[in-house]
Amino acid sequence: MRVALAQIITGRDLAANLSLLDAYAHKAKAGGADLVVFPEATMRAFGNPLTDIAEPLDGPWARRVRSVAETLDLVIVAGMFTPGSLSGDGRRKVRNTLLVTGPGVETSYDKVHLFDAFGFLESDTVDPGTEPVTFDAGGLTFGLSTCYDIRFPALFTANAERGAVANIICASWGSGPGKVEQWQLLSRARALDSTSYVLACGQGDPVSQGIRAGGAAPTGVGHSAVISPFGEVLDELEGARGLLFADLDAAVVEEARRNLPVLANRRDF
């Protein structure tokens, strides 16, 4: 199965972000992809208000993504924000959601591990998800995860136990000293933990477009990558916007799990 990772840089404007998604989805289809992954916060970049644009999975933004997927006969994974609960002070929270839609596929995943780190408190405005989510496309099973989830191996092994041969990570990674190296290391580690492909799709680095983002909001560092079940980097982008293609083969996962049976050997303590 051929997949694509769309490393885009979104902003505040929902319509502009949808246009970007549409353009990259067309490029992915033209390159032979059956599935294209977009990053976390595709709907609107972090550092902007989220409660005013959060909408249900049958709302206008999601319907537009669904229309693109249907027109292109292409599975799309994209980060959006859905309504959450009321906080203690009466403010509406959101959920950090991955929408998955396309031929024969319709599901979503709410980010389980919220990014309360490096001076940023995602839990102030976001409700966490509670369950792993997998889906089937092109004869393969995929697991879903979002950004900070990458630091928690149990989610990736849980997806693998549910049949996932590839784990998708959609991110808007925070910048800072050593952060790119952490992203690269964690992506490879999660592939080895779960003996699965890792499709790590992040927002591109705004600095690559001459944009200096202020504040603590994580706005992306790029370096989207496809990792093999043996932890090998098969392809990787740098900081700028781009599209990365990869061909996934379930036989490679079977070989990895036969020769490196960490899932079978794992013990719970």
PDB file of C-alpha atoms in Angstrom, residues 20-203:
ATOM      1  CA  LEU A  20      -3.849  23.494   1.683  1.00  0.00           C
ATOM      2  CA  LEU A  21      -5.279  20.077   2.586  1.00  0.00           C
ATOM      3  CA  ASP A  22      -7.086  19.881  -0.743  1.00  0.00           C
ATOM      4  CA  ALA A  23      -3.945  20.757  -2.710  1.00  0.00           C
ATOM      5  CA  TYR A  24      -1.742  18.234  -0.919  1.00  0.00           C
ATOM      6  CA  ALA A  25      -4.402  15.518  -1.102  1.00  0.00           C
ATOM      7  CA  HIS A  26      -4.472  15.978  -4.889  1.00  0.00           C
ATOM      8  CA  LYS A  27      -0.655  15.743  -4.994  1.00  0.00           C
ATOM      9  CA  ALA A  28      -0.746  12.591  -2.880  1.00  0.00           C
ATOM     10  CA  LYS A  29      -3.314  10.980  -5.176  1.00  0.00           C
ATOM     11  CA  ALA A  30      -1.300  11.972  -8.251  1.00  0.00           C
ATOM     12  CA  GLY A  31       1.703  10.249  -6.663  1.00  0.00           C
ATOM     13  CA  GLY A  32      -0.224   7.001  -6.327  1.00  0.00           C
ATOM     14  CA  ALA A  33      -1.071   7.159  -2.622  1.00  0.00           C
ATOM     15  CA  ASP A  34      -4.074   5.304  -1.206  1.00  0.00           C
ATOM     16  CA  LEU A  35      -3.820   7.144   2.114  1.00  0.00           C
ATOM     17  CA  VAL A  36      -2.471  10.582   3.036  1.00  0.00           C
ATOM     18  CA  VAL A  37      -1.637  11.732   6.562  1.00  0.00           C
ATOM     19  CA  PHE A  38      -1.833  15.379   7.607  1.00  0.00           C
ATOM     20  CA  PRO A  39      -0.478  16.731  10.897  1.00  0.00           C
ATOM     21  CA  GLU A  40      -2.082  17.602  14.184  1.00  0.00           C
ATOM     22  CA  ALA A  41      -3.820  21.009  14.131  1.00  0.00           C
ATOM     23  CA  THR A  42      -4.480  20.896  10.393  1.00  0.00           C
ATOM     24  CA  MET A  43      -7.777  22.654  11.110  1.00  0.00           C
ATOM     25  CA  ARG A  44      -6.070  25.572  12.882  1.00  0.00           C
ATOM     26  CA  ALA A  45      -2.523  26.043  14.117  1.00  0.00           C
ATOM     27  CA  PHE A  46      -1.765  26.164  17.819  1.00  0.00           C
ATOM     28  CA  GLY A  47      -1.238  29.632  19.226  1.00  0.00           C
ATOM     29  CA  ASN A  48      -4.722  30.611  18.010  1.00  0.00           C
ATOM     30  CA  PRO A  49      -8.104  30.285  19.777  1.00  0.00           C
ATOM     31  CA  LEU A  50      -9.581  26.793  19.420  1.00  0.00           C
ATOM     32  CA  THR A  51     -12.939  26.838  21.195  1.00  0.00           C
ATOM     33  CA  ASP A  52     -14.495  29.168  18.634  1.00  0.00           C
ATOM     34  CA  ILE A  53     -13.753  26.805  15.735  1.00  0.00           C
ATOM     35  CA  ALA A  54     -14.250  23.392  17.364  1.00  0.00           C
ATOM     36  CA  GLU A  55     -17.031  21.467  15.660  1.00  0.00           C
ATOM     37  CA  PRO A  56     -18.473  17.938  15.687  1.00  0.00           C
ATOM     38  CA  LEU A  57     -17.349  15.254  13.290  1.00  0.00           C
ATOM     39  CA  ASP A  58     -20.382  15.940  11.102  1.00  0.00           C
ATOM     40  CA  GLY A  59     -19.702  19.691  11.011  1.00  0.00           C
ATOM     41  CA  PRO A  60     -18.767  21.756   7.931  1.00  0.00           C
ATOM     42  CA  TRP A  61     -14.981  21.440   8.217  1.00  0.00           C
ATOM     43  CA  ALA A  62     -15.067  17.656   8.564  1.00  0.00           C
ATOM     44  CA  ARG A  63     -17.657  17.407   5.776  1.00  0.00           C
ATOM     45  CA  ARG A  64     -15.307  19.294   3.468  1.00  0.00           C
ATOM     46  CA  VAL A  65     -12.444  16.909   4.276  1.00  0.00           C
ATOM     47  CA  ARG A  66     -14.829  14.013   3.697  1.00  0.00           C
ATOM     48  CA  SER A  67     -15.755  15.468   0.316  1.00  0.00           C
ATOM     49  CA  VAL A  68     -12.108  15.714  -0.740  1.00  0.00           C
ATOM     50  CA  ALA A  69     -11.536  12.097   0.318  1.00  0.00           C
ATOM     51  CA  GLU A  70     -14.597  10.931  -1.586  1.00  0.00           C
ATOM     52  CA  THR A  71     -13.717  12.868  -4.732  1.00  0.00           C
ATOM     53  CA  LEU A  72     -10.184  11.485  -4.797  1.00  0.00           C
ATOM     54  CA  ASP A  73     -11.061   7.955  -3.558  1.00  0.00           C
ATOM     55  CA  LEU A  74      -8.381   8.513  -0.932  1.00  0.00           C
ATOM     56  CA  VAL A  75      -8.189   7.910   2.821  1.00  0.00           C
ATOM     57  CA  ILE A  76      -7.343  11.130   4.672  1.00  0.00           C
ATOM     58  CA  VAL A  77      -6.087  11.452   8.251  1.00  0.00           C
ATOM     59  CA  ALA A  78      -6.133  15.040   9.537  1.00  0.00           C
ATOM     60  CA  GLY A  79      -5.998  16.842  12.865  1.00  0.00           C
ATOM     61  CA  MET A  80      -9.019  18.904  13.918  1.00  0.00           C
ATOM     62  CA  PHE A  81     -10.695  20.114  17.116  1.00  0.00           C
ATOM     63  CA  THR A  82     -14.048  18.859  18.363  1.00  0.00           C
ATOM     64  CA  PRO A  83     -16.150  20.209  21.267  1.00  0.00           C
ATOM     65  CA  GLY A  84     -15.213  19.117  24.766  1.00  0.00           C
ATOM     66  CA  SER A  85     -16.565  19.615  28.269  1.00  0.00           C
ATOM     67  CA  LEU A  86     -17.088  22.742  30.348  1.00  0.00           C
ATOM     68  CA  SER A  87     -14.133  23.496  32.624  1.00  0.00           C
ATOM     69  CA  GLY A  88     -14.525  24.419  36.279  1.00  0.00           C
ATOM     70  CA  ASP A  89     -14.624  28.120  35.453  1.00  0.00           C
ATOM     71  CA  GLY A  90     -17.304  27.627  32.797  1.00  0.00           C
ATOM     72  CA  ARG A  91     -15.035  27.730  29.768  1.00  0.00           C
ATOM     73  CA  ARG A  92     -15.629  25.261  26.956  1.00  0.00           C
ATOM     74  CA  LYS A  93     -12.778  22.827  26.308  1.00  0.00           C
ATOM     75  CA  VAL A  94     -12.059  21.016  23.047  1.00  0.00           C
ATOM     76  CA  ARG A  95     -10.787  17.605  22.061  1.00  0.00           C
ATOM     77  CA  ASN A  96      -7.657  17.229  19.969  1.00  0.00           C
ATOM     78  CA  THR A  97      -9.083  14.881  17.354  1.00  0.00           C
ATOM     79  CA  LEU A  98      -7.809  12.974  14.339  1.00  0.00           C
ATOM     80  CA  LEU A  99     -10.440  12.568  11.651  1.00  0.00           C
ATOM     81  CA  VAL A 100     -10.020   9.497   9.435  1.00  0.00           C
ATOM     82  CA  THR A 101     -12.225   9.355   6.368  1.00  0.00           C
ATOM     83  CA  GLY A 102     -12.216   7.817   2.920  1.00  0.00           C
ATOM     84  CA  PRO A 103     -13.402   4.795   0.949  1.00  0.00           C
ATOM     85  CA  GLY A 104     -14.721   2.274   3.464  1.00  0.00           C
ATOM     86  CA  VAL A 105     -13.207   4.161   6.412  1.00  0.00           C
ATOM     87  CA  GLU A 106     -14.812   6.513   8.929  1.00  0.00           C
ATOM     88  CA  THR A 107     -13.404   6.881  12.439  1.00  0.00           C
ATOM     89  CA  SER A 108     -11.682   9.324  14.785  1.00  0.00           C
ATOM     90  CA  TYR A 109      -9.183   9.385  17.631  1.00  0.00           C
ATOM     91  CA  ASP A 110      -8.973  11.815  20.543  1.00  0.00           C
ATOM     92  CA  LYS A 111      -5.461  12.470  21.823  1.00  0.00           C
ATOM     93  CA  VAL A 112      -4.969  10.523  25.050  1.00  0.00           C
ATOM     94  CA  HIS A 113      -1.786  12.078  26.470  1.00  0.00           C
ATOM     95  CA  LEU A 114      -2.049  15.858  26.751  1.00  0.00           C
ATOM     96  CA  PHE A 115       1.034  18.030  26.356  1.00  0.00           C
ATOM     97  CA  ASP A 116       1.581  19.498  29.813  1.00  0.00           C
ATOM     98  CA  ALA A 117       5.290  20.066  29.397  1.00  0.00           C
ATOM     99  CA  PHE A 118       7.914  22.659  28.480  1.00  0.00           C
ATOM    100  CA  GLY A 119       5.723  25.470  29.826  1.00  0.00           C
ATOM    101  CA  PHE A 120       2.636  24.538  27.782  1.00  0.00           C
ATOM    102  CA  LEU A 121      -0.552  23.221  29.453  1.00  0.00           C
ATOM    103  CA  GLU A 122      -2.736  21.545  26.852  1.00  0.00           C
ATOM    104  CA  SER A 123      -4.989  20.227  29.612  1.00  0.00           C
ATOM    105  CA  ASP A 124      -6.124  23.798  30.383  1.00  0.00           C
ATOM    106  CA  THR A 125      -8.131  23.820  27.164  1.00  0.00           C
ATOM    107  CA  VAL A 126      -8.316  20.204  25.960  1.00  0.00           C
ATOM    108  CA  ASP A 127     -10.098  17.073  27.213  1.00  0.00           C
ATOM    109  CA  PRO A 128      -8.136  13.807  26.850  1.00  0.00           C
ATOM    110  CA  GLY A 129      -9.285  10.764  24.942  1.00  0.00           C
ATOM    111  CA  THR A 130      -9.458   7.425  26.694  1.00  0.00           C
ATOM    112  CA  GLU A 131      -9.085   4.626  24.152  1.00  0.00           C
ATOM    113  CA  PRO A 132      -6.702   3.418  21.420  1.00  0.00           C
ATOM    114  CA  VAL A 133      -8.161   3.500  17.916  1.00  0.00           C
ATOM    115  CA  THR A 134      -7.210   1.426  14.878  1.00  0.00           C
ATOM    116  CA  PHE A 135      -8.686   1.248  11.392  1.00  0.00           C
ATOM    117  CA  ASP A 136      -8.318  -0.883   8.271  1.00  0.00           C
ATOM    118  CA  ALA A 137      -7.435   0.451   4.831  1.00  0.00           C
ATOM    119  CA  GLY A 138      -5.864  -1.168   1.785  1.00  0.00           C
ATOM    120  CA  GLY A 139      -5.700  -4.527   3.528  1.00  0.00           C
ATOM    121  CA  LEU A 140      -3.592  -3.136   6.403  1.00  0.00           C
ATOM    122  CA  THR A 141      -4.439  -2.090   9.959  1.00  0.00           C
ATOM    123  CA  PHE A 142      -3.271   1.315  11.201  1.00  0.00           C
ATOM    124  CA  GLY A 143      -3.040   2.667  14.746  1.00  0.00           C
ATOM    125  CA  LEU A 144      -3.512   6.331  15.608  1.00  0.00           C
ATOM    126  CA  SER A 145      -1.616   8.669  17.927  1.00  0.00           C
ATOM    127  CA  THR A 146      -1.018  12.376  18.330  1.00  0.00           C
ATOM    128  CA  CYS A 147       2.179  14.270  19.165  1.00  0.00           C
ATOM    129  CA  TYR A 148       2.884  13.850  22.929  1.00  0.00           C
ATOM    130  CA  ASP A 149       1.505  10.295  22.685  1.00  0.00           C
ATOM    131  CA  ILE A 150       4.843   9.393  21.092  1.00  0.00           C
ATOM    132  CA  ARG A 151       6.484   9.450  24.529  1.00  0.00           C
ATOM    133  CA  PHE A 152       4.243   6.627  25.807  1.00  0.00           C
ATOM    134  CA  PRO A 153       5.140   3.201  24.350  1.00  0.00           C
ATOM    135  CA  ALA A 154       2.093   1.390  25.748  1.00  0.00           C
ATOM    136  CA  LEU A 155      -0.242   3.067  23.248  1.00  0.00           C
ATOM    137  CA  PHE A 156       1.841   1.816  20.332  1.00  0.00           C
ATOM    138  CA  THR A 157       2.061  -1.740  21.617  1.00  0.00           C
ATOM    139  CA  ALA A 158      -1.697  -1.655  22.312  1.00  0.00           C
ATOM    140  CA  ASN A 159      -2.305  -0.668  18.697  1.00  0.00           C
ATOM    141  CA  ALA A 160      -0.014  -3.469  17.524  1.00  0.00           C
ATOM    142  CA  GLU A 161      -1.898  -5.972  19.675  1.00  0.00           C
ATOM    143  CA  ARG A 162      -5.062  -4.798  17.921  1.00  0.00           C
ATOM    144  CA  GLY A 163      -3.479  -5.740  14.611  1.00  0.00           C
ATOM    145  CA  ALA A 164      -1.792  -2.495  13.566  1.00  0.00           C
ATOM    146  CA  VAL A 165       1.162  -2.950  11.215  1.00  0.00           C
ATOM    147  CA  ALA A 166       1.666   0.828  11.030  1.00  0.00           C
ATOM    148  CA  ASN A 167       1.319   3.490  13.706  1.00  0.00           C
ATOM    149  CA  ILE A 168       0.409   6.975  12.515  1.00  0.00           C
ATOM    150  CA  ILE A 169       1.685   9.918  14.565  1.00  0.00           C
ATOM    151  CA  CYS A 170       0.213  13.335  13.726  1.00  0.00           C
ATOM    152  CA  ALA A 171       2.090  16.137  15.450  1.00  0.00           C
ATOM    153  CA  SER A 172       2.704  19.822  15.864  1.00  0.00           C
ATOM    154  CA  TRP A 173       5.984  19.376  17.691  1.00  0.00           C
ATOM    155  CA  GLY A 174       7.330  22.122  19.917  1.00  0.00           C
ATOM    156  CA  SER A 175      10.648  23.668  19.023  1.00  0.00           C
ATOM    157  CA  GLY A 176      13.603  24.055  21.374  1.00  0.00           C
ATOM    158  CA  PRO A 177      17.062  22.675  22.139  1.00  0.00           C
ATOM    159  CA  GLY A 178      17.245  18.996  21.273  1.00  0.00           C
ATOM    160  CA  LYS A 179      13.558  18.739  20.316  1.00  0.00           C
ATOM    161  CA  VAL A 180      14.151  17.596  16.720  1.00  0.00           C
ATOM    162  CA  GLU A 181      16.523  14.912  17.970  1.00  0.00           C
ATOM    163  CA  GLN A 182      13.918  13.763  20.517  1.00  0.00           C
ATOM    164  CA  TRP A 183      11.265  13.522  17.782  1.00  0.00           C
ATOM    165  CA  GLN A 184      13.585  11.446  15.619  1.00  0.00           C
ATOM    166  CA  LEU A 185      14.659   9.175  18.483  1.00  0.00           C
ATOM    167  CA  LEU A 186      11.127   8.611  19.759  1.00  0.00           C
ATOM    168  CA  SER A 187       9.780   7.818  16.284  1.00  0.00           C
ATOM    169  CA  ARG A 188      12.395   5.125  15.822  1.00  0.00           C
ATOM    170  CA  ALA A 189      11.937   3.781  19.341  1.00  0.00           C
ATOM    171  CA  ARG A 190       8.175   3.415  18.917  1.00  0.00           C
ATOM    172  CA  ALA A 191       8.726   1.473  15.692  1.00  0.00           C
ATOM    173  CA  LEU A 192      11.006  -0.927  17.547  1.00  0.00           C
ATOM    174  CA  ASP A 193       8.671  -1.184  20.570  1.00  0.00           C
ATOM    175  CA  SER A 194       5.768  -2.238  18.378  1.00  0.00           C
ATOM    176  CA  THR A 195       7.681  -3.810  15.460  1.00  0.00           C
ATOM    177  CA  SER A 196       5.497  -1.767  13.136  1.00  0.00           C
ATOM    178  CA  TYR A 197       5.967   0.964  10.586  1.00  0.00           C
ATOM    179  CA  VAL A 198       5.769   4.458  12.049  1.00  0.00           C
ATOM    180  CA  LEU A 199       4.336   7.222   9.892  1.00  0.00           C
ATOM    181  CA  ALA A 200       5.402  10.359  11.754  1.00  0.00           C
ATOM    182  CA  CYS A 201       3.770  13.413  10.172  1.00  0.00           C
ATOM    183  CA  GLY A 202       4.454  16.794  11.721  1.00  0.00           C
ATOM    184  CA  GLN A 203       3.691  20.397  10.988  1.00  0.00           C
TER     185      GLN A 203
END
